C-alpha atoms as one frame of an Amber mdcrd trajectory, in Angstrom:
protein
 -33.308  15.014 -35.221 -32.174  18.435 -34.200 -34.262  18.046 -30.784 -32.311
  14.718 -29.747 -29.111  16.540 -31.145 -29.664  19.050 -28.457 -30.709  16.934
 -25.889 -27.224  14.866 -26.743 -25.320  18.084 -26.490 -26.733  19.188 -23.188
 -25.782  16.210 -21.685 -22.772  15.633 -22.824 -22.043  19.042 -21.432 -23.629
  17.916 -18.045 -21.193  14.910 -18.188 -18.028  16.988 -18.801 -18.780  19.402
 -15.927 -19.540  16.563 -13.702 -15.992  14.938 -14.573 -14.277  18.716 -14.221
 -16.006  18.625 -10.922 -14.878  15.203  -9.591 -11.322  16.038 -11.105 -11.012
  19.289  -9.099 -12.541  17.238  -5.785 -10.348  14.571  -6.058  -6.758  17.458
  -6.605  -8.435  19.035  -3.527  -8.437  16.024  -1.305  -4.907  15.324  -2.573
  -3.665  18.397  -1.465  -5.622  18.590   1.594  -3.375  14.744   2.149   0.063
  16.210   1.539  -0.521  19.133   3.796  -1.500  16.690   6.582   1.289  14.375
   5.706   3.709  17.366   6.034   2.510  17.992   9.268   2.541  14.450  10.438
   6.410  14.720   9.376   7.260  17.451  11.765   4.890  15.888  14.618   5.836
  12.233  14.608   9.332  10.890  15.648   8.759   6.921  15.559   9.470   5.959
  12.199   7.329   2.893  12.154   4.350   5.112  13.521   5.099   7.336  10.667
   5.059   4.626   7.892   1.918   3.313   8.943   0.154   6.199   9.278   1.009
   7.200   5.799   0.072   4.040   4.600  -3.369   4.599   5.658  -3.424   8.506
   4.413  -2.322   7.161   1.038  -5.048   4.487   0.787  -7.796   6.866   1.894
  -7.137   9.268  -0.456  -6.667   7.464  -3.522  -9.456   4.903  -2.657  -6.673
   2.375  -3.021  -6.779  -1.518  -2.829  -3.706  -1.783  -1.568  -0.583   0.304
  -0.494   3.110  -1.014   0.309   5.740   0.973   1.956   9.240  -1.158   1.633
  12.610   0.167   2.887  15.845  -0.938   0.999  18.631  -2.919   2.382  21.380
  -1.705  -0.175  23.593  -4.822   1.686  21.839  -7.407   0.502  20.146  -6.137
  -2.518  16.289  -6.318  -1.320  14.061  -4.215   0.176  11.462  -5.136   3.137
   7.828  -4.453   3.538   7.438  -2.113   6.647   3.778  -0.786   6.054   0.765
  -1.338   4.377  -2.852  -2.087   3.853  -5.008  -4.273   2.326  -2.442  -7.199
   3.382  -2.032  -9.986   5.579  -0.516  -8.546   8.869   1.664 -11.695   9.050
   3.636 -10.393   6.065   4.235  -6.933   7.141   7.956  -6.775   8.409   8.850
  -9.865   7.262   8.298  -9.866   3.744  11.059  -8.838   1.789  11.771  -8.579
  -2.278  15.069  -8.405  -4.315  15.558  -5.235  -6.121  18.233  -6.985  -8.939
  15.506  -8.594 -10.684  13.119  -7.696 -13.209   9.851  -6.977 -10.598   8.076
  -3.974 -10.120  10.687  -2.598  -7.073  13.656  -3.263  -9.619  12.377  -1.275
 -12.382  11.570   1.695 -10.080  15.156   1.362  -8.601  16.371   1.939 -12.524
  13.351   4.512 -13.239  12.310   6.792 -10.269   8.423   5.919 -11.032   6.031
   3.749 -12.364   2.301   3.912 -13.490   1.080   0.358 -14.362  -2.372   0.319
 -16.199  -2.513  -3.199 -16.587  -0.303  -5.362 -14.997  -0.372  -7.987 -17.538
   0.488  -5.860 -20.417   3.649  -3.791 -19.178   6.615  -4.596 -20.917  10.000
  -4.726 -18.942   8.656  -5.755 -15.660   8.023  -9.120 -14.368   5.554  -8.265
 -11.267   6.894 -10.364  -8.176   5.053 -13.586  -6.858   4.077 -11.199  -3.854
   2.567  -8.979  -6.414   0.870 -11.351  -8.203  -0.754 -12.933  -5.116  -2.513
 -10.018  -4.338  -4.148 -10.032  -7.833  -3.199  -6.453  -8.467  -3.707  -5.227
 -12.122  -3.066  -1.660 -11.982  -0.923   0.683  -9.754   1.454   2.989  -8.662
   5.130   2.657  -7.452   7.584   5.560  -6.822  10.877   5.762  -4.637  11.351
   7.418  -1.549  14.663   9.309  -2.777  16.375  12.311  -1.891  19.462  13.684
  -3.816  21.596  10.412  -4.578  20.319   8.367  -1.515  17.469   6.006  -1.771
  15.318   4.760   1.292  12.453   2.421  -0.236   9.454   2.532  -2.043   5.766
   3.821  -1.703   3.348   1.539  -4.041  -0.566   1.397  -4.366  -2.602  -1.141
  -6.115  -6.141  -1.569  -7.353  -7.699  -5.156  -8.845  -9.003  -2.756 -11.543
  -7.295  -1.794 -14.496  -6.211   1.869 -15.194  -7.176   2.932 -11.676  -4.908
   5.273 -11.684  -3.579   8.741 -13.435  -0.865  11.430 -13.735  -2.676  13.123
 -11.035  -2.515  10.310  -8.684   1.375   9.406  -9.609   2.415  13.195  -8.724
   0.562  12.757  -5.512   2.510   9.604  -4.605   5.657  11.577  -5.818   4.437
  14.079  -3.179   4.115  12.110  -0.180   7.328  10.248  -1.158   9.172  13.465
  -1.045   8.052  14.067   2.439   8.879  10.400   3.664  12.464  11.075   2.282
  12.806  14.344   3.788  11.832  12.673   6.964  13.992   9.660   6.454  17.335
  12.315   5.735  16.284  14.221   8.721  16.789  10.778  11.082  19.852   9.765
   9.558  21.182  13.289  10.003  20.179  13.205  13.855  21.878   9.718  14.001
  25.092  10.644  12.715  25.011  13.931  14.941  24.035  11.849  17.956  27.088
   9.554  16.956  29.481  12.580  16.648  28.511  13.698  19.679  28.600  10.440
  21.821  32.254  10.147  20.076  33.169  13.695  21.137  32.006  13.458  24.910
  33.591  10.053  25.289  37.046  11.242  24.419  36.572  14.464  26.360  36.136
  11.887  29.117  39.742  10.864  28.595  41.244  14.175  28.501  43.378  15.669
  31.880  42.048  17.979  33.898  38.604  18.234  35.850  35.745  16.111  34.302
  33.484  19.030  35.335  35.586  21.170  32.786  34.280  18.826  29.583  30.454
  18.521  30.624  29.431  20.977  27.935  29.085  18.583  25.614  27.013  16.292
  27.582  24.762  18.988  28.039  24.093  19.582  24.597  21.187  18.224  22.928
  20.727  17.054  19.209  19.439  20.728  17.640  19.928  22.867  14.801  23.016
  24.174  15.785  24.772  20.828  16.418  27.035  20.738  13.697  28.597  24.094
  14.821  28.745  23.032  18.504  30.394  19.867  17.075  32.969  21.788  14.604
  33.722  24.292  17.644  34.405  21.451  20.040  36.433  19.754  17.541  38.878
  22.498  17.039  39.142  23.127  21.027  40.293  18.930  21.293  42.527  19.146
  18.268  44.334  21.845  19.815  44.790  19.680  22.718  46.586  17.211  20.507
  43.611  14.911  20.593  42.835  12.450  17.442  39.198  12.808  16.455  37.909
   9.350  14.878  34.296  10.738  15.108  32.520  10.294  11.424
């Protein structure tokens, strides 16, 4: 009996060491993916391409069955599927889900992140028809959010129960944070371009030679655009121009 106990204890130790080894490997793989995602957001300028690569990266890192990325349409209280893996290609770019119901996205709209161990046994969540059709059992859904600006949702699912844990949830949150930073940058650049274009148009209407006002047209959206815009706005205000730029 003592010998059997010794063997059992040794086997248990080996199992624990193997489990620890697997956990460390998983965490390392996730860290590498986060670094890669950070590089991707600084290199990629096309939103659609970025979302596709993100979905693939998350799927491979978590060995997920399905990955989905939705963008929020606040005006219509819905979110549109922009990228994904493990789905019919025909629904990407077309599928929309309401965010004012009790489905998985609506839950994350009220609570920043969701870890589902068994979808059929979770309280407060009524899975969307789309998710039931995919036969998802467990999963993670997090918001893509920066401060008070909600841009969308990032989700992964498995057809097996309890396929994800808190480590996976933290990884998903890190990826969502990087996506939110990308959305924020694009939004800021859009506002800067809009303001710059408005100022350029208004300088064309000023008295004087056109070439005197070309300094704005030669500028491009860079980190110092705000200072350029402020300086220009002050100069134009001094010439009694009413600014309507937002």
